[in-house]
Every structure is written in structure tokens, then in C-alpha cells.
Amino acid sequence: MQRNFNMNGHTTTNEEDDEDLLLPMDEENKTMKQISGQNGDILHKNYIIDEINKNLLDSNFLNITINQLNNSSEFSDLEMTKQFENACKQRLYELEDKYKQVYFLPDEVYLKVREDYNLLKYEKNTWNLLYSLFDDARKLEKEMKDKNTLLEYYSKSFKNDIWRISHKIVIEDFLMKDEIARKLYVIVKWLEDCAYEKINPENDGTWLYTNRSQKLDRSGIVSELDPDSIFREKKPLESDDIQREIAIIKKTWNLVRSGRMKEAQTFCRNHEQFWRAATLSGSEYYHNPKLLSREDIDNMEEESSGNLNRFVYLNNLISMTKSNILTDEVALFEKSIYGTICGDLDSMLICCETWEDYLWAYCKASLEYRLNETLSKYVPNDTEDKQYVDSVLDFQKQFNREIPDIVKELNNTNVIKVNNESKQPYHLVQLNIINDNIAGLVEYLSQTTTDIAPNLQFLSNFLRFSAHFIILWSKHATVESLPRVEKDIVLYKYVHYLIHTKNYHSIAFYVSLMESDFRQEQFHEELRKFDSRSNIYAESIIAIENAEGEDSEMRNKLISQARLRGLDVSEIAKVIVFKRSREDEKNINIGFNQQQQALKLLRNRNVTELDKKKINSLDWLCIGDIDMLEVIYQSNLLIREFIRQKKLEAFDLLIKKLNDKGITNEDIEITNDKVRTIIKEHLDWKAYHLAIVTFDQWCESIHDRPMVRAVPNPLPSSSKERIQLEKDIDDDKAKLNTWEEQHIELLEKSRIAMERLLDPISPWLVGPKEDKDRQLSDLKQNTIPDIVFCLYKLLISTGREEDYLKCLQLADRVSSSDLELFKFFNKEQIIHFLKLMRDCELRLIESQSQ
């Protein structure tokens, strides 16, 4: 992969290689360990510092938000936006320095820093867009207070002569009154500011190498140095001058693209390209303050400026952009420069590369048409401009579009890079802001931070922006203008992010901004009477204590923050106690509530008389010489019926019946595959019976746990009573020890029985390959999920790290292409199983950390 420094000193890489090298956040620590030597040590320190700086940026946003929410100024939302932008800008400066540190380090590290930089730059530009719109709205409100506008005043004073006095006043008045044009103007100005680059190259003089070659009488190049000599003589410049000419025209284009027309003119003059500077100067709106008679006009001594013959000038530029005299690189950039001035969208797009460039070009072309259309109304009939008005406007009108149409064309462009960039989340955010689709934007933010986030590195950045955008807009407009549920989903996710990054002091503030009834139905019935914010903050405290341990100092700080942010501490305490008091019960039944309840109902279902008759019908096969194979075969069929009907109690009675009758497969000679299949199924059902019976015994053992009586306070007064008490306590402890030994033994028996059912070497309940009967497959849908969930419960209950690992191995068994157990799970069971695996992995991580 090749890296290059761009004009800002930042590096760029081949995009095709970049996609393969981007690493998810959970692999970063592994990457750090793989880097050896001195560079690795430097990187590890920088990585830690980088994570600290991220937390500092989150803290900066918190402080800005708190300060501005307490700020009663009518411009506090404007100040908040600018401070968010400045915080991002400061962090960008730090990342620019970090670029230099990681440039020669491994690609994975470099790409991570570059990704951080790009995300933060997108965020900064988005805050800048919001600031530009807020600031423009404030300025417009101030301007509209003066009902008697400058244009109205001058129109009364000078009537039709305003064209010869000031085009600038006409434009300013139009932008104040036309909402669409003003928004286009703000967007164009924002995009130009984002693209601005300070350019200060050295001045070596015009065509220095060509001039030297002329003195040496070299043929094959132009003999004169005027701008038209290339066309007149049809000869090229020296190659070095051609490259320099390309560099100059590119930088001139960058200045024009950045809206710095004055700087572009100065740049051309500094490089002795006076003809190009003069051409650019014609774009300035005409303004002659000396002809204004109003007393309150400032700068009356200012000289006139701009181009009075605007439409003549635009007509010439349009002719130049239509010309195809040259197709070299210089001519193409020059065409884009002049196309920018005359609103020729096709010419502008020639040199546009990014999504931002395309959006700017479309908005710029539409804006130029609207401005020139307004100016055309004031062109006097006796001027030369009048004869070119219609042709100029007809040409520009084809590029005029409404903002929704611009968005649609950008999304459907054939330029692959631009089309891909249009799907970038921050670009979608910016388009929603431009379209005033705030409700849709909030819904998009809630989805992006949950369902379609590409990686954790992006998520950490985008969550911070999303949460603070919602807070800002709630302050700028009204809470009712935002979808309540989606708004709180974003804040809720940001709270999870703060817990993950250990920004514990910030959590109470963001929880306090949520709605009091947010997702009330997700809480336990007894907790729904409390404020949702109390429930959420209580959950946060429990999560923190699980991660950090129960620390009284930490607890005091969290409660202190809750009080400071107006949360109900009493409710929070009640919720914590409620949840903690039920954790043991939850641990026993975690991830197994539905399955355990189903098994319990099956066992409590009464066996019907018909069931008993079916079971007893096997006695007939036992009269005289018992045909063991037939008994087993018929019992297999009957078991299938009971399992299909989910009658586990009847199934239990049938197995007991077989055992009582001494029905076994030991004396049966296996003569063919059919016999082998019958015996295999019989043994499989017995194994299944053993598994569920031992599991039931283990479950019942949990509830039979003996209690050790507590030592009373005060102790009995008589020595006889004290001796008897000590003896009773010792007996209780002995019973508890005996119970624990038996309980562990039951657990182990049940675990072994369950694991045998999932043994890949000897698959359970598998018929012959040629058997097309789907009965066994259907039966396994009623049994396999229960087996998996029961085994999970057995393993998770031990609290041992090795059993947690065995739990996670269940996922491998379920997804194995050999057993294909996943086929027997329905959608709800699969979702539940995945949640159990997630919970087990969290337990394992917690166990390993401890």
C-alpha cells in the first residue's frame, strides 16, 4: 500500500487496500501485542494516551453542554455549536501530530489514526454546518427588523438606475427575502469554508524555463511569452513550465472552489498571470458607493468595484466553457474555474472529485441562476447587457434545481466514489439537516447507533455526536419537534457507551435528559411505578459495580451525581435493592425461564386414561416368549407419539414400564440395518429419559437446600440451651455438607447425560440415510432445544470458568454442519440462545478479569 502526503501534510492511501486493513475495536489490543520492539513500546503508550484523549473529548462535550444548558442567553445554542466545533478542531490538531508519530508504524495502527481523524473531521464539519445555519437565522432575524430595506430605499431614490449604482445591494436584498436562495448561499459558503486551503507557493516568474530556452535558440517551443502564443504558434511550452502551469491552475481552482476569489486573483498576479486574474475579477458584483446619497452609508470614500457589464461577461465565459480548443489538464481546470463563475454545472463537475465537491457544484449552479435571474430584472433596456440576459439565463436555467432534487441526483449519480460517499453516515446527517428533516434524522440516528453501525470505532464517535445533537436541537427548537422514543434511544445507547468507557461521572446527566416514561414496559411490573430514569440509572449503577466491585466511595459519587442532576435517589435505591435481591434466582434460571416453565407444565400434565391404555398394551407383547425387538419397536412408535404431543409424563411412565418388564436390547442379535436402527432409537430414548430425569432431580435439589440456623443474639442464658444450640447448628452444617455433595453429584450425572445427547461422534436420534420419513426431524424440534437449554443451565450454575467455556462450545455444536442442530430451533429459540451465549461470554470475561 502506497502512502502520500497531501497538501495539508496528511497522508493518503490506496482505498482498495484500506478496506482490507481496517480492524474492529475488539482486535486492537491483539494488534498492539503483536507489535514488537521499540516502535511497539512507543505505540502502546500512544494508544493509551489516545484512549485518555477520547475520554477527555467526551468530558469536554459534557462540560460544554452543562454550561450552555444553564446559559440563559438567547444565543446559547449558537455558542454551544461553536464550542462543539472548537473541541473537535482541537482534537484534530492533536491527531495531526499523531499522524507523524504513526506514519512509519504498521498499517493497522496508521489506519486507525486516520479513521479517527476522518471521523472527527466529518463531525467538526457537521457542527460547522449547524453553526452556519443557526448564525444565518440570527442574522436574518436582525436584518428583517428593518422593514425599509436598502433596495426599497434606493429604488425610490434612483428608480431604474439601481443597475448602474450597485448590483451588490440587489443581491443582499434578494438573499434576505428568498429563503431557498439564502439556504443555498449558506450551504455553498459552508462547503467552501470546509475546502479552504492556504496556498503560498514561491514565485519563479512566468514560464521561466521556456524563457531560458528562447535565449538558447531552441526550436520546438513557443517563441513568444504572451498567453495566446500557444494557440497562435501551435507549439508547446517547456515540460517544466507545463508542470508548473498545471500546479498553478490546480491551486487557482482550489481557491475558487474554496470561495476565495480575491485570493485567486492575487495568486495569479503573483505568478504574472494577469490575464487570468483580470478574467476572475469580472465575477465581482458591481458597487459604487459614491453614487449613494443615504447618510447612514459607511465608507463613502470607497472606490467603485466590480463588473458593471455582468451579462456581457457571463456570456463570454459561457462561450469559453463551450469551447473545445484544448482538452489538456490546464484547459480542463480553467474550464471548471470559469464554469463556477457562470454557473455551468457540467464544467464544474469536470474537476470535482468528492461528495462535498459535487454538492457544492450543484448548489453553486442553482444559486448563480437565482442571483442572475434577480439581477436581470434591473438591467436597463439601453445597455449592452440587456441583449445577453435571455441567453445567459436560458443556459443557466438547465442547471437550476431545488434542494431535494440535488439530494436525489447525488444519491443516484453514476460516479462510484461520490455514490459511495453519499451513503456515509455524516453525509446523510448533513443532508437531513439541510432538508430540515430533523424528525427523520433522529430516527436515522437511533437506527445507525444500533443496527447498522460498521464498527465500534465509528460508533464511539457517532454516538457522541448523536447524543449532543439531540440535546442541542432540543434547546434550539422544542422537545416536541423530536420523536420522543428515538431521541431517548440515542441517549440510552450513549449511556451504555459511557459505562463501557468508564465515564461514570457523566451518566447521571445524560440519564436526566431522558423522558420519565421511556420504555416503561421493559421493566419488571413492580418497577413500572418508578420513573424510567430511576430504573435506567439503577441499572447503570449495578453494571458499574459488577465491573468495578462494590466500592463505597464510588457509590457515594454516583448518588451525589444523581442528586445533582435531579434524579430521585430514593427510587434509585429501591430499584437497586429489588434487582439485587433477585439476582440469585435470576442466576439459577438465567436464560432458561421459558424452557424450564415449559418442562414444568409438561410434567404436571395429567396422563389420560387413553395414554395408560396405550402403555399397558405393551403387556400383550410380553406374554409367553417375549419378542424383545417387537416390544422395543412398538415402544419406539409410542414414544414418538408422546414426544410429538409433548407428553413427557406419559413418556416417563412408558420407560418405567419397559424397565419393570426387563425389556432390554442385550439379547437381540443385530442381523440387518433395520434392527440396528430400532435398537439405536431405543437406546437414544433411554438416554434422553436419563437426561431429563437427572435434570429434574437436580432442579428439585436446589429447592431442598437445607438452611443453617442463625446464632441468636443474645445467646441463651443457660449452658444447657447453648450446648443444644451448638449441636443443632453442627447438625445443620452437616446436612448442608451432605446436600452439597449430593447436589454436585446430581449435577455431574445430569451434565454427562445431556452431553451424550449432543455427542457428534454418536449422533442422537438419527435414522438411516435412505429413510425419508421426517418424523425424527420433527421430534428433534421438540427435544433438541430443551436439551441445549438444560445443559446450559447446568454448566452456567457452577460459576466455574471451565464450565463457562463449555457453555460457549454449545454454540459450536449447535452451528456445526455435521449435527445441524440449528435446524431444530425456531426463530425465537435461536434469538434466546444467542442471548444466553452473550451472557455466558460476559460472565467469562468477568471471571477472567477477577
XYZ file of N, CA and C in Angstrom, residues 18-155:
414
model
N -7.116 -0.043 1.834
C -7.617 0.417 3.132
C -8.737 -0.458 3.641
N -9.660 -0.849 2.766
C -10.829 -1.596 3.216
C -10.439 -2.920 3.836
N -9.361 -3.516 3.348
C -8.946 -4.807 3.870
C -8.205 -4.678 5.192
N -7.635 -3.497 5.460
C -6.765 -3.355 6.624
C -7.462 -2.779 7.840
N -8.680 -2.298 7.679
C -9.383 -1.740 8.829
C -9.711 -2.834 9.825
N -9.395 -2.594 11.112
C -9.620 -3.596 12.149
C -10.753 -3.169 13.057
N -11.577 -4.096 13.523
C -12.571 -3.769 14.538
C -11.889 -3.491 15.864
N -12.613 -2.799 16.765
C -12.034 -2.376 18.034
C -11.628 -3.544 18.904
N -12.375 -4.658 18.839
C -12.067 -5.764 19.735
C -10.788 -6.493 19.345
N -10.207 -6.164 18.187
C -8.955 -6.783 17.791
C -7.762 -5.860 18.005
N -8.030 -4.648 18.496
C -6.949 -3.687 18.605
C -5.915 -4.094 19.650
N -6.372 -4.559 20.795
C -5.424 -4.960 21.827
C -4.519 -6.078 21.328
N -5.099 -7.010 20.568
C -4.316 -8.100 19.999
C -3.268 -7.544 19.048
N -3.660 -6.551 18.274
C -2.723 -5.929 17.347
C -1.576 -5.269 18.082
N -1.903 -4.603 19.185
C -0.870 -3.920 19.958
C 0.180 -4.915 20.462
N -0.292 -6.080 20.906
C 0.639 -7.066 21.461
C 1.536 -7.659 20.382
N 1.045 -7.661 19.142
C 1.817 -8.261 18.065
C 2.945 -7.355 17.591
N 2.874 -6.099 17.963
C 3.898 -5.144 17.528
C 5.058 -5.203 18.510
N 6.211 -5.551 18.051
C 7.348 -5.741 18.939
C 8.358 -4.627 18.751
N 9.377 -4.624 19.653
C 10.466 -3.667 19.541
C 10.103 -2.311 20.080
N 10.992 -1.351 19.795
C 10.839 -0.002 20.330
C 9.590 0.666 19.804
N 9.295 0.475 18.496
C 8.091 1.070 17.925
C 6.844 0.582 18.644
N 6.844 -0.696 19.010
C 5.703 -1.239 19.728
C 5.510 -0.579 21.072
N 6.606 -0.325 21.805
C 6.503 0.350 23.100
C 5.963 1.763 22.932
N 6.481 2.458 21.921
C 6.005 3.821 21.665
C 4.523 3.796 21.325
N 4.151 2.837 20.467
C 2.757 2.734 20.052
C 1.836 2.444 21.225
N 2.257 1.512 22.101
C 1.405 1.152 23.230
C 1.138 2.365 24.116
N 2.169 3.163 24.356
C 1.993 4.378 25.165
C 1.071 5.364 24.458
N 1.289 5.528 23.148
C 0.446 6.453 22.392
C -0.997 5.982 22.348
N -1.177 4.666 22.287
C -2.530 4.109 22.242
C -3.275 4.421 23.538
N -2.589 4.241 24.676
C -3.207 4.547 25.967
C -3.543 6.032 26.057
N -2.598 6.872 25.630
C -2.832 8.314 25.649
C -4.004 8.673 24.755
N -4.116 7.996 23.610
C -5.203 8.258 22.678
C -6.557 7.956 23.304
N -6.650 6.826 24.045
C -7.904 6.490 24.715
C -8.229 7.518 25.790
N -7.207 7.992 26.496
C -7.422 9.038 27.508
C -7.941 10.306 26.849
N -7.358 10.660 25.694
C -7.786 11.868 24.995
C -9.221 11.756 24.502
N -9.636 10.544 24.115
C -11.035 10.353 23.716
C -11.968 10.638 24.884
N -11.602 10.139 26.070
C -12.416 10.393 27.252
C -12.431 11.870 27.594
N -11.283 12.539 27.377
C -11.233 13.978 27.635
C -12.156 14.731 26.684
N -12.224 14.273 25.431
C -13.121 14.915 24.470
C -14.571 14.724 24.893
N -14.917 13.512 25.360
C -16.269 13.269 25.874
C -16.560 14.179 27.063
N -15.574 14.352 27.940
C -15.750 15.222 29.109
C -15.897 16.674 28.688
N -15.166 17.081 27.653
C -15.301 18.451 27.150
C -16.711 18.701 26.637
N -17.247 17.745 25.907
C -18.617 17.888 25.409
C -19.606 17.975 26.572
N -19.353 17.183 27.616
C -20.231 17.225 28.788
C -20.202 18.605 29.431
N -19.017 19.141 29.650
C -18.882 20.446 30.300
C -19.513 21.550 29.459
N -19.295 21.486 28.150
C -19.904 22.482 27.258
C -21.421 22.418 27.354
N -21.956 21.205 27.338
C -23.411 21.032 27.367
C -24.004 21.547 28.669
N -23.389 21.191 29.791
C -23.900 21.644 31.098
C -23.870 23.166 31.186
N -22.756 23.762 30.782
C -22.615 25.217 30.865
C -23.639 25.927 29.992
N -23.850 25.416 28.770
C -24.755 26.105 27.861
C -26.227 25.867 28.192
N -26.544 24.701 28.779
C -27.929 24.481 29.205
C -28.299 25.395 30.369
N -27.284 25.769 31.145
C -27.509 26.713 32.244
C -27.384 28.157 31.797
N -27.046 28.354 30.532
C -26.862 29.697 29.987
C -28.206 30.224 29.504
N -28.630 31.336 30.049
C -29.939 31.901 29.702
C -29.888 32.786 28.466
N -28.726 32.939 27.874
C -28.583 33.796 26.702
C -29.393 33.249 25.539
N -29.939 34.143 24.733
C -30.722 33.703 23.585
C -29.836 33.096 22.494
N -28.536 33.300 22.611
C -27.603 32.749 21.628
C -26.830 31.560 22.179
N -27.320 30.952 23.255
C -26.580 29.851 23.882
C -26.456 28.650 22.956
N -27.500 28.387 22.129
C -27.402 27.265 21.195
C -26.322 27.519 20.150
N -26.184 28.796 19.744
C -25.130 29.168 18.800
C -23.757 28.974 19.433
N -23.626 29.394 20.674
C -22.356 29.245 21.379
C -22.029 27.772 21.606
N -23.043 26.975 21.933
C -22.822 25.553 22.159
C -22.298 24.889 20.886
N -22.907 25.210 19.746
C -22.485 24.616 18.479
C -21.044 24.974 18.157
N -20.703 26.240 18.339
C -19.337 26.682 18.049
C -18.329 26.027 18.992
N -18.686 25.850 20.241
C -17.777 25.207 21.191
C -17.596 23.728 20.872
N -18.673 23.055 20.427
C -18.533 21.666 19.972
C -17.556 21.594 18.800
N -17.714 22.516 17.870
C -16.826 22.544 16.703
C -15.378 22.787 17.134
N -15.177 23.722 18.051
C -13.816 24.028 18.510
C -13.187 22.853 19.253
N -14.006 22.118 20.013
C -13.486 20.943 20.719
C -12.992 19.899 19.719
N -13.761 19.692 18.657
C -13.329 18.764 17.611
C -12.079 19.274 16.910
N -12.038 20.586 16.681
C -10.885 21.164 15.990
C -9.609 20.986 16.802
N -9.711 21.172 18.109
C -8.551 20.993 18.974
C -8.068 19.538 18.937
N -9.006 18.628 18.962
C -8.639 17.205 18.900
C -8.019 16.865 17.541
N -8.475 17.522 16.471
C -7.892 17.306 15.150
C -6.431 17.742 15.112
N -6.120 18.853 15.774
C -4.728 19.292 15.850
C -3.859 18.223 16.508
N -4.400 17.607 17.563
C -3.652 16.556 18.258
C -3.449 15.338 17.355
N -4.492 15.005 16.592
C -4.378 13.848 15.701
C -3.421 14.127 14.542
N -3.325 15.394 14.096
C -2.364 15.734 13.057
C -0.946 15.453 13.530
N -0.650 15.775 14.794
C 0.666 15.455 15.352
C 0.854 13.943 15.441
N -0.227 13.250 15.746
C -0.138 11.794 15.883
C 0.114 11.122 14.546
N -0.355 11.746 13.462
C -0.075 11.231 12.130
C 1.430 11.028 11.931
N 2.190 12.022 12.348
C 3.635 11.970 12.149
C 4.256 10.845 12.980
N 3.674 10.565 14.144
C 4.235 9.538 15.021
C 3.979 8.130 14.482
N 2.834 7.932 13.842
C 2.459 6.573 13.415
C 2.708 6.335 11.937
N 3.287 7.315 11.236
C 3.420 7.182 9.778
C 4.240 5.954 9.399
N 5.314 5.674 10.154
C 6.174 4.544 9.810
C 5.866 3.299 10.642
N 4.784 3.329 11.394
C 4.375 2.159 12.164
C 3.469 1.283 11.298
N 3.102 0.082 11.789
C 2.305 -0.833 10.947
C 1.018 -0.210 10.422
N 0.570 -0.741 9.282
C -0.581 -0.157 8.593
C -1.828 -0.133 9.460
N -2.038 -1.198 10.262
C -3.248 -1.254 11.087
C -3.313 -0.053 12.024
N -2.168 0.312 12.574
C -2.124 1.434 13.516
C -2.348 2.749 12.782
N -1.664 2.887 11.655
C -1.823 4.102 10.865
C -3.275 4.309 10.443
N -3.921 3.234 9.989
C -5.296 3.344 9.518
C -6.257 3.693 10.645
N -5.976 3.205 11.843
C -6.832 3.546 12.981
C -6.769 5.041 13.272
N -5.572 5.590 13.244
C -5.418 7.030 13.487
C -6.091 7.819 12.375
N -5.911 7.365 11.144
C -6.533 8.071 10.027
C -8.055 8.004 10.111
N -8.563 6.857 10.527
C -10.018 6.714 10.683
C -10.533 7.665 11.755
N -9.816 7.748 12.873
C -10.204 8.694 13.924
C -10.207 10.121 13.389
N -9.185 10.446 12.630
C -9.066 11.800 12.096
C -10.224 12.113 11.142
N -10.512 11.191 10.228
C -11.579 11.431 9.254
C -12.939 11.563 9.929
N -13.213 10.697 10.895
C -14.493 10.762 11.602
C -14.645 12.081 12.331
N -13.569 12.518 12.971
C -13.631 13.765 13.730
C -13.771 14.962 12.797
N -13.155 14.870 11.624
C -13.297 15.959 10.658
C -14.726 16.037 10.138
N -15.332 14.874 9.872
C -16.747 14.867 9.478
C -17.599 15.504 10.573
N -17.322 15.140 11.818
C -18.103 15.677 12.925
C -17.922 17.190 13.026
N -16.673 17.657 12.926
C -16.412 19.098 13.002
C -17.170 19.844 11.907
N -17.124 19.315 10.686
C -17.814 19.975 9.574
C -19.328 20.000 9.797
N -19.865 18.957 10.412
C -21.305 18.919 10.672
C -21.690 19.961 11.717
N -20.884 20.094 12.770
C -21.141 21.161 13.746
C -21.033 22.524 13.079
N -20.097 22.667 12.156
C -19.932 23.932 11.452
C -21.148 24.242 10.587
N -21.738 23.197 9.965
C -22.965 23.399 9.190
C -24.089 23.896 10.089
N -24.245 23.271 11.242
C -25.286 23.715 12.176
C -25.047 25.150 12.619
N -23.794 25.464 12.915
C -23.477 26.836 13.335
C -23.810 27.819 12.221
N -23.462 27.469 10.990
C -23.728 28.366 9.858
C -25.224 28.623 9.709
N -26.034 27.576 9.854
C -27.487 27.739 9.724
C -28.060 28.531 10.885
N -27.613 28.247 12.106
C -28.084 28.985 13.279
C -27.694 30.460 13.182
N -26.440 30.692 12.806
C -25.936 32.063 12.729
C -26.653 32.841 11.642
N -26.922 32.185 10.520
C -27.624 32.868 9.434
C -29.052 33.213 9.849
N -29.712 32.301 10.583
C -31.076 32.580 11.050
C -31.092 33.783 11.995
N -30.063 33.864 12.841
C -29.977 35.011 13.762
C -29.757 36.314 12.993
N -28.866 36.271 12.003
C -28.600 37.473 11.204
C -29.828 37.896 10.418
N -30.537 36.909 9.867
C -31.735 37.218 9.088
C -32.792 37.884 9.962
N -32.953 37.375 11.173
C -33.924 37.969 12.096
C -33.569 39.419 12.397
N -32.292 39.674 12.534
C -31.842 41.043 12.802
C -32.066 41.942 11.594
N -31.802 41.422 10.391
C -31.973 42.213 9.180
C -33.443 42.513 8.898
N -34.316 41.548 9.211
C -35.737 41.722 8.905
C -36.410 42.745 9.796
N -35.754 43.141 10.876
C -36.338 44.156 11.753
C -36.444 45.496 11.041
N -35.546 45.701 10.076
C -35.591 46.930 9.294
C -36.494 46.696 8.088
N -37.755 47.079 8.216
C -38.730 46.840 7.150
C -38.348 47.592 5.878
N -37.831 48.811 6.012
C -37.466 49.611 4.856
C -36.067 49.212 4.413
N -35.968 48.247 3.536
C -34.673 47.714 3.130
C -33.918 48.712 2.265
N -32.625 48.462 2.126
C -31.788 49.347 1.313
C -32.279 49.399 -0.130
N -32.664 48.231 -0.663
C -33.109 48.202 -2.049
C -34.369 49.041 -2.237
N -35.296 48.924 -1.295
C -36.526 49.713 -1.392
C -36.206 51.201 -1.331
N -35.253 51.537 -0.488
C -34.877 52.947 -0.352
C -34.256 53.473 -1.642
N -33.317 52.706 -2.208
C -32.632 53.164 -3.410
C -33.526 53.110 -4.633
N -34.449 52.171 -4.669
C -35.367 52.090 -5.805
C -36.241 53.337 -5.878
